[in-house]
mmCIF file of C-alpha atoms in Angstrom:
data_model
loop_
_atom_site.group_PDB
_atom_site.id
_atom_site.type_symbol
_atom_site.label_atom_id
_atom_site.label_comp_id
_atom_site.label_asym_id
_atom_site.label_seq_id
_atom_site.Cartn_x
_atom_site.Cartn_y
_atom_site.Cartn_z
ATOM 1 C CA MET A 1 84.724 9.261 22.545
ATOM 2 C CA VAL A 2 86.540 10.886 25.423
ATOM 3 C CA SER A 3 86.634 14.434 25.494
ATOM 4 C CA ARG A 4 89.934 16.023 27.012
ATOM 5 C CA LEU A 5 89.889 19.107 28.850
ATOM 6 C CA HIS A 6 92.546 21.722 27.663
ATOM 7 C CA PRO A 7 93.658 24.355 30.211
ATOM 8 C CA THR A 8 92.564 27.853 29.181
ATOM 9 C CA VAL A 9 95.780 30.086 28.455
ATOM 10 C CA GLN A 10 95.382 33.493 29.678
ATOM 11 C CA PRO A 11 96.884 36.063 27.306
ATOM 12 C CA ALA A 12 99.943 37.706 28.791
ATOM 13 C CA VAL A 13 99.655 40.901 30.269
ATOM 14 C CA PRO A 14 102.200 43.438 28.844
ATOM 15 C CA GLN A 15 104.533 44.971 31.440
ATOM 16 C CA GLY A 16 103.621 48.441 32.170
ATOM 17 C CA HIS A 17 99.986 47.946 31.985
ATOM 18 C CA GLY A 18 99.031 46.743 35.415
ATOM 19 C CA ARG A 19 96.815 48.366 37.919
ATOM 20 C CA ARG A 20 97.454 52.107 38.131
ATOM 21 C CA ARG A 21 98.917 53.110 41.515
ATOM 22 C CA LEU A 22 97.203 55.959 43.494
ATOM 23 C CA PRO A 23 99.781 58.869 44.170
ATOM 24 C CA ALA A 24 101.131 58.977 47.726
ATOM 25 C CA VAL A 25 99.608 61.486 50.137
ATOM 26 C CA GLN A 26 102.311 63.842 51.186
ATOM 27 C CA GLY A 27 102.059 64.986 55.130
ATOM 28 C CA GLY A 28 103.563 67.729 57.057
ATOM 29 C CA PHE A 29 104.094 71.479 56.539
ATOM 30 C CA THR A 30 105.719 73.551 53.736
ATOM 31 C CA LEU A 31 108.609 75.620 54.940
ATOM 32 C CA ILE A 32 106.599 78.636 54.391
ATOM 33 C CA GLU A 33 103.980 77.232 56.674
ATOM 34 C CA LEU A 34 106.588 76.608 59.302
ATOM 35 C CA LEU A 35 107.938 80.101 59.043
ATOM 36 C CA VAL A 36 104.676 81.669 59.393
ATOM 37 C CA ALA A 37 103.872 79.474 62.574
ATOM 38 C CA ILE A 38 107.174 80.223 64.066
ATOM 39 C CA ALA A 39 106.578 83.832 63.408
ATOM 40 C CA LEU A 40 103.002 83.667 65.003
ATOM 41 C CA MET A 41 104.322 81.778 67.972
ATOM 42 C CA SER A 42 107.019 84.369 68.571
ATOM 43 C CA ILE A 43 104.666 87.210 68.434
ATOM 44 C CA LEU A 44 102.402 85.449 70.946
ATOM 45 C CA ALA A 45 105.363 84.706 73.338
ATOM 46 C CA ILE A 46 106.426 88.343 73.271
ATOM 47 C CA MET A 47 102.850 89.409 73.845
ATOM 48 C CA SER A 48 102.511 87.189 76.881
ATOM 49 C CA TRP A 49 105.705 88.414 78.171
ATOM 50 C CA ARG A 50 104.679 91.859 78.081
ATOM 51 C CA GLY A 51 101.520 90.913 79.803
ATOM 52 C CA ILE A 52 103.415 89.402 82.463
ATOM 53 C CA ASP A 53 105.653 92.171 82.756
ATOM 54 C CA GLY A 54 102.812 94.637 82.945
ATOM 55 C CA MET A 55 101.449 92.629 85.833
ATOM 56 C CA VAL A 56 104.692 92.502 87.872
ATOM 57 C CA ARG A 57 105.061 96.045 87.193
ATOM 58 C CA ALA A 58 101.610 96.873 88.538
ATOM 59 C CA GLN A 59 101.863 94.782 91.384
ATOM 60 C CA GLU A 60 105.206 96.343 92.311
ATOM 61 C CA LEU A 61 103.564 99.822 92.093
ATOM 62 C CA THR A 62 100.495 98.708 94.105
ATOM 63 C CA ARG A 63 102.960 97.521 96.899
ATOM 64 C CA GLN A 64 104.996 100.753 96.684
ATOM 65 C CA ARG A 65 101.891 102.933 96.974
ATOM 66 C CA ALA A 66 100.668 100.797 99.956
ATOM 67 C CA ASP A 67 103.838 100.892 101.747
ATOM 68 C CA GLU A 68 104.005 104.813 101.245
ATOM 69 C CA MET A 69 100.369 105.048 102.630
ATOM 70 C CA LEU A 70 101.271 102.949 105.780
ATOM 71 C CA VAL A 71 104.392 105.158 106.275
ATOM 72 C CA ILE A 72 102.063 108.308 106.178
ATOM 73 C CA GLN A 73 99.422 106.794 108.261
ATOM 74 C CA SER A 74 102.226 105.698 110.926
ATOM 75 C CA ALA A 75 103.539 109.257 110.885
ATOM 76 C CA LEU A 76 100.174 110.917 111.621
ATOM 77 C CA ALA A 77 99.551 108.262 114.220
ATOM 78 C CA GLN A 78 102.668 109.035 116.011
ATOM 79 C CA TRP A 79 101.951 112.799 115.841
ATOM 80 C CA GLY A 80 98.587 112.048 117.559
ATOM 81 C CA ALA A 81 100.047 109.737 120.089
ATOM 82 C CA ASP A 82 102.596 112.142 121.071
ATOM 83 C CA LEU A 83 99.940 114.825 121.698
ATOM 84 C CA ASP A 84 97.720 112.824 123.555
ATOM 85 C CA ALA A 85 100.657 111.621 125.972
ATOM 86 C CA ILE A 86 101.594 115.430 126.811
ATOM 87 C CA LEU A 87 102.847 115.318 130.524
ATOM 88 C CA PRO A 88 102.411 118.804 132.256
ATOM 89 C CA LEU A 89 105.056 118.432 134.945
ATOM 90 C CA ALA A 90 105.560 121.127 137.401
ATOM 91 C CA SER A 91 108.369 123.448 136.376
ATOM 92 C CA THR A 92 108.534 122.192 133.043
ATOM 93 C CA THR A 93 107.303 123.237 129.500
ATOM 94 C CA PRO A 94 104.785 120.630 128.185
ATOM 95 C CA MET A 95 104.902 122.019 124.694
ATOM 96 C CA ASP A 96 106.691 124.635 122.694
ATOM 97 C CA TRP A 97 106.644 125.719 119.014
ATOM 98 C CA ASP A 98 109.334 128.327 117.817
ATOM 99 C CA GLY A 99 108.516 128.294 114.250
ATOM 100 C CA GLN A 100 111.056 125.483 113.247
ATOM 101 C CA VAL A 101 110.663 122.734 115.990
ATOM 102 C CA LEU A 102 107.813 121.502 118.067
ATOM 103 C CA ARG A 103 109.146 120.118 121.447
ATOM 104 C CA ILE A 104 106.763 117.953 123.663
ATOM 105 C CA THR A 105 107.090 116.599 127.100
ATOM 106 C CA ARG A 106 105.153 113.205 127.160
ATOM 107 C CA ARG A 107 104.627 110.230 129.114
ATOM 108 C CA THR A 108 106.554 107.137 128.299
ATOM 109 C CA SER A 109 104.541 104.154 126.833
ATOM 110 C CA ALA A 110 106.716 101.615 128.606
ATOM 111 C CA VAL A 111 105.547 99.489 131.245
ATOM 112 C CA PRO A 112 106.521 99.798 133.784
ATOM 113 C CA ASP A 113 106.987 103.612 133.538
ATOM 114 C CA THR A 114 110.578 104.478 132.945
ATOM 115 C CA GLY A 115 109.955 108.442 133.187
ATOM 116 C CA ALA A 116 109.086 111.013 130.856
ATOM 117 C CA LEU A 117 110.095 111.730 127.253
ATOM 118 C CA VAL A 118 111.101 114.858 125.311
ATOM 119 C CA VAL A 119 110.052 114.477 121.618
ATOM 120 C CA ALA A 120 110.667 116.890 118.935
ATOM 121 C CA TRP A 121 109.255 117.391 115.295
ATOM 122 C CA THR A 122 110.822 119.457 112.576
ATOM 123 C CA ARG A 123 111.333 119.696 108.719
ATOM 124 C CA ARG A 124 115.003 119.161 107.613
ATOM 125 C CA ASP A 125 116.129 120.459 104.232
ATOM 126 C CA MET A 126 117.391 117.438 102.211
ATOM 127 C CA PRO A 127 118.353 118.366 98.774
ATOM 128 C CA GLY A 128 118.441 114.704 97.558
ATOM 129 C CA VAL A 129 114.667 114.147 98.543
ATOM 130 C CA GLU A 130 112.030 115.134 96.220
ATOM 131 C CA GLY A 131 110.288 118.312 97.679
ATOM 132 C CA GLY A 132 113.480 119.367 99.191
ATOM 133 C CA GLY A 133 112.740 118.134 102.901
ATOM 134 C CA GLN A 134 111.922 115.546 105.180
ATOM 135 C CA TRP A 135 109.636 115.251 108.261
ATOM 136 C CA VAL A 136 111.865 114.117 111.251
ATOM 137 C CA ARG A 137 111.014 112.996 114.741
ATOM 138 C CA TRP A 138 113.399 112.956 117.589
ATOM 139 C CA GLN A 139 113.068 111.208 121.022
ATOM 140 C CA SER A 140 115.081 111.621 124.112
ATOM 141 C CA PRO A 141 115.976 108.825 126.357
ATOM 142 C CA PRO A 142 113.744 108.691 129.374
ATOM 143 C CA VAL A 143 114.182 111.550 131.961
ATOM 144 C CA ARG A 144 113.503 111.175 135.659
ATOM 145 C CA THR A 145 114.719 114.619 137.259
ATOM 146 C CA ARG A 146 114.191 118.097 136.234
ATOM 147 C CA ASN A 147 117.945 118.439 135.229
ATOM 148 C CA GLU A 148 117.688 115.453 132.790
ATOM 149 C CA TRP A 149 114.667 117.135 131.473
ATOM 150 C CA GLN A 150 116.318 120.407 130.840
ATOM 151 C CA GLN A 151 119.116 118.807 129.137
ATOM 152 C CA ALA A 152 117.005 116.907 126.901
ATOM 153 C CA TRP A 153 114.872 120.019 126.110
ATOM 154 C CA GLN A 154 117.844 122.012 125.010
ATOM 155 C CA GLN A 155 119.246 119.075 123.082
ATOM 156 C CA ALA A 156 115.957 118.772 121.248
ATOM 157 C CA GLU A 157 116.163 122.373 120.224
ATOM 158 C CA GLN A 158 119.935 121.994 119.147
ATOM 159 C CA TRP A 159 119.109 118.900 117.222
ATOM 160 C CA ALA A 160 116.576 120.647 115.073
ATOM 161 C CA ARG A 161 119.090 123.244 114.052
ATOM 162 C CA THR A 162 122.450 121.540 114.058
ATOM 163 C CA PRO A 163 122.270 118.061 114.669
ATOM 164 C CA ASP A 164 125.285 116.165 115.787
ATOM 165 C CA GLU A 165 126.005 112.437 115.235
ATOM 166 C CA GLN A 166 125.092 111.841 119.005
ATOM 167 C CA ALA A 167 121.621 113.685 118.612
ATOM 168 C CA ARG A 168 120.932 111.646 115.218
ATOM 169 C CA ARG A 169 120.864 108.352 116.870
ATOM 170 C CA TYR A 170 117.597 109.340 118.439
ATOM 171 C CA GLU A 171 115.975 110.524 115.386
ATOM 172 C CA ILE A 172 113.712 108.711 112.608
ATOM 173 C CA SER A 173 112.907 110.203 109.207
ATOM 174 C CA LEU A 174 109.409 109.758 108.220
ATOM 175 C CA VAL A 175 107.899 111.353 104.992
ATOM 176 C CA PRO A 176 109.128 113.718 102.400
ATOM 177 C CA ILE A 177 107.250 117.102 102.934
ATOM 178 C CA SER A 178 107.700 120.390 101.165
ATOM 179 C CA SER A 179 106.381 122.586 104.255
ATOM 180 C CA TRP A 180 104.475 122.241 107.428
ATOM 181 C CA GLN A 181 102.610 124.828 109.691
ATOM 182 C CA LEU A 182 101.024 124.946 113.082
ATOM 183 C CA PHE A 183 98.099 126.672 114.696
ATOM 184 C CA TYR A 184 96.624 126.835 118.141
ATOM 185 C CA PHE A 185 93.075 126.962 118.948
ATOM 186 C CA ARG A 186 92.617 129.523 121.706
ATOM 187 C CA GLY A 187 89.642 131.936 122.640
ATOM 188 C CA GLY A 188 87.323 130.110 120.127
ATOM 189 C CA ALA A 189 89.673 130.765 117.011
ATOM 190 C CA TRP A 190 92.743 129.445 115.397
ATOM 191 C CA SER A 191 95.944 131.528 115.424
ATOM 192 C CA ASN A 192 99.500 131.575 115.069
ATOM 193 C CA PRO A 193 101.356 130.121 117.989
ATOM 194 C CA LEU A 194 103.970 132.873 117.810
ATOM 195 C CA SER A 195 101.492 135.676 117.719
ATOM 196 C CA SER A 196 100.172 137.306 120.833
ATOM 197 C CA ALA A 197 96.781 135.762 120.257
ATOM 198 C CA GLY A 198 98.147 132.449 120.224
ATOM 199 C CA GLN A 199 100.329 132.693 123.324
ATOM 200 C CA THR A 200 98.714 132.176 126.821
ATOM 201 C CA THR A 201 100.355 131.994 130.092
ATOM 202 C CA GLY A 202 98.930 129.907 133.039
ATOM 203 C CA SER A 203 99.738 129.459 136.537
ATOM 204 C CA THR A 204 100.218 125.764 135.769
ATOM 205 C CA PRO A 205 102.100 123.999 132.767
ATOM 206 C CA ALA A 206 98.475 122.293 131.812
ATOM 207 C CA ALA A 207 96.786 125.717 131.818
ATOM 208 C CA ALA A 208 99.467 127.064 129.407
ATOM 209 C CA LEU A 209 98.440 124.343 126.716
ATOM 210 C CA PRO A 210 96.108 125.292 123.872
ATOM 211 C CA ASP A 211 92.660 123.993 123.380
ATOM 212 C CA GLY A 212 93.684 122.640 120.217
ATOM 213 C CA VAL A 213 96.596 122.008 117.594
ATOM 214 C CA ARG A 214 96.108 122.081 113.821
ATOM 215 C CA LEU A 215 98.840 120.499 111.793
ATOM 216 C CA GLN A 216 98.987 121.497 108.126
ATOM 217 C CA VAL A 217 101.612 119.407 106.252
ATOM 218 C CA THR A 218 102.087 119.427 102.562
ATOM 219 C CA LEU A 219 103.511 116.232 101.237
ATOM 220 C CA SER A 220 106.041 116.038 98.513
ATOM 221 C CA PRO A 221 105.092 114.981 94.862
ATOM 222 C CA GLY A 222 105.776 111.568 93.860
ATOM 223 C CA GLN A 223 104.158 109.641 96.885
ATOM 224 C CA ALA A 224 100.829 107.851 97.231
ATOM 225 C CA LEU A 225 99.389 110.963 98.559
ATOM 226 C CA THR A 226 100.506 114.479 97.687
ATOM 227 C CA GLY A 227 99.384 117.971 98.773
ATOM 228 C CA ALA A 228 98.106 119.330 101.981
ATOM 229 C CA ILE A 229 96.906 117.368 104.925
ATOM 230 C CA VAL A 230 95.404 119.027 107.883
ATOM 231 C CA ARG A 231 95.073 117.100 111.205
ATOM 232 C CA ASP A 232 93.498 118.725 114.245
ATOM 233 C CA TRP A 233 94.017 117.686 117.732
ATOM 234 C CA ALA A 234 91.822 118.571 120.774
ATOM 235 C CA ASN A 235 93.158 118.994 124.051
ATOM 236 C CA PRO A 236 91.389 116.438 126.361
ATOM 237 C CA THR A 237 91.650 118.850 129.542
ATOM 238 C CA LEU A 238 90.287 121.605 127.458
ATOM 239 C CA GLY A 239 93.289 123.805 127.770
ATOM 240 C CA GLY A 240 94.166 122.978 131.459
ATOM 241 C CA GLY A 241 90.406 123.123 133.072
ATOM 242 C CA ARG A 242 89.256 126.234 131.036
ATOM 243 C CA THR A 243 85.675 126.127 129.870
#
């Protein structure tokens, strides 16, 4: 007897009863999360900008203060250089202070020597400047004769009081100051140059020089340095040979 194989019939699977599908995974951010992220990034950007702006402002302030310090140092260095270069020529006045302007006859620093110079220092009232005044220096062209020196000496005095456009060509504004004073060292003590104790006559221009000059200048507020600065200068000849 021959047995016949009959194929196994699988039962039909009803539609809708297959394998259950896994839910799809949703990616990205929600709208609220995006808004929060944008807000945080904006805050960070503002904070970073303020930090950079603060650094730039600090650098600008530091540079401004450094420039102001350099100007003050240069002005005081020029003051000392003028006194160190005093030139007591015969029949001239090497230095004179009248309470408003200090006039000095000095050597020139040019090489070769082109003659003597007359320089003047004063405080000029300037309402637009903080502190109300400016320390100003004036310098004449080189002089080679006594007549040229006399003209420059008189011009320096006139410049300090009523400067004209011609005289202003030879001036330079230095630093804002509120006030300044001078004292001469004579007879072992500091005194007012305009007082009898501060005045000395000598047989030569060098002998009439004081043994020392004290500058007391008050810098205007708002600068790198403010307040009073005192600078003493000692005559290298000790008052024209006096001991």
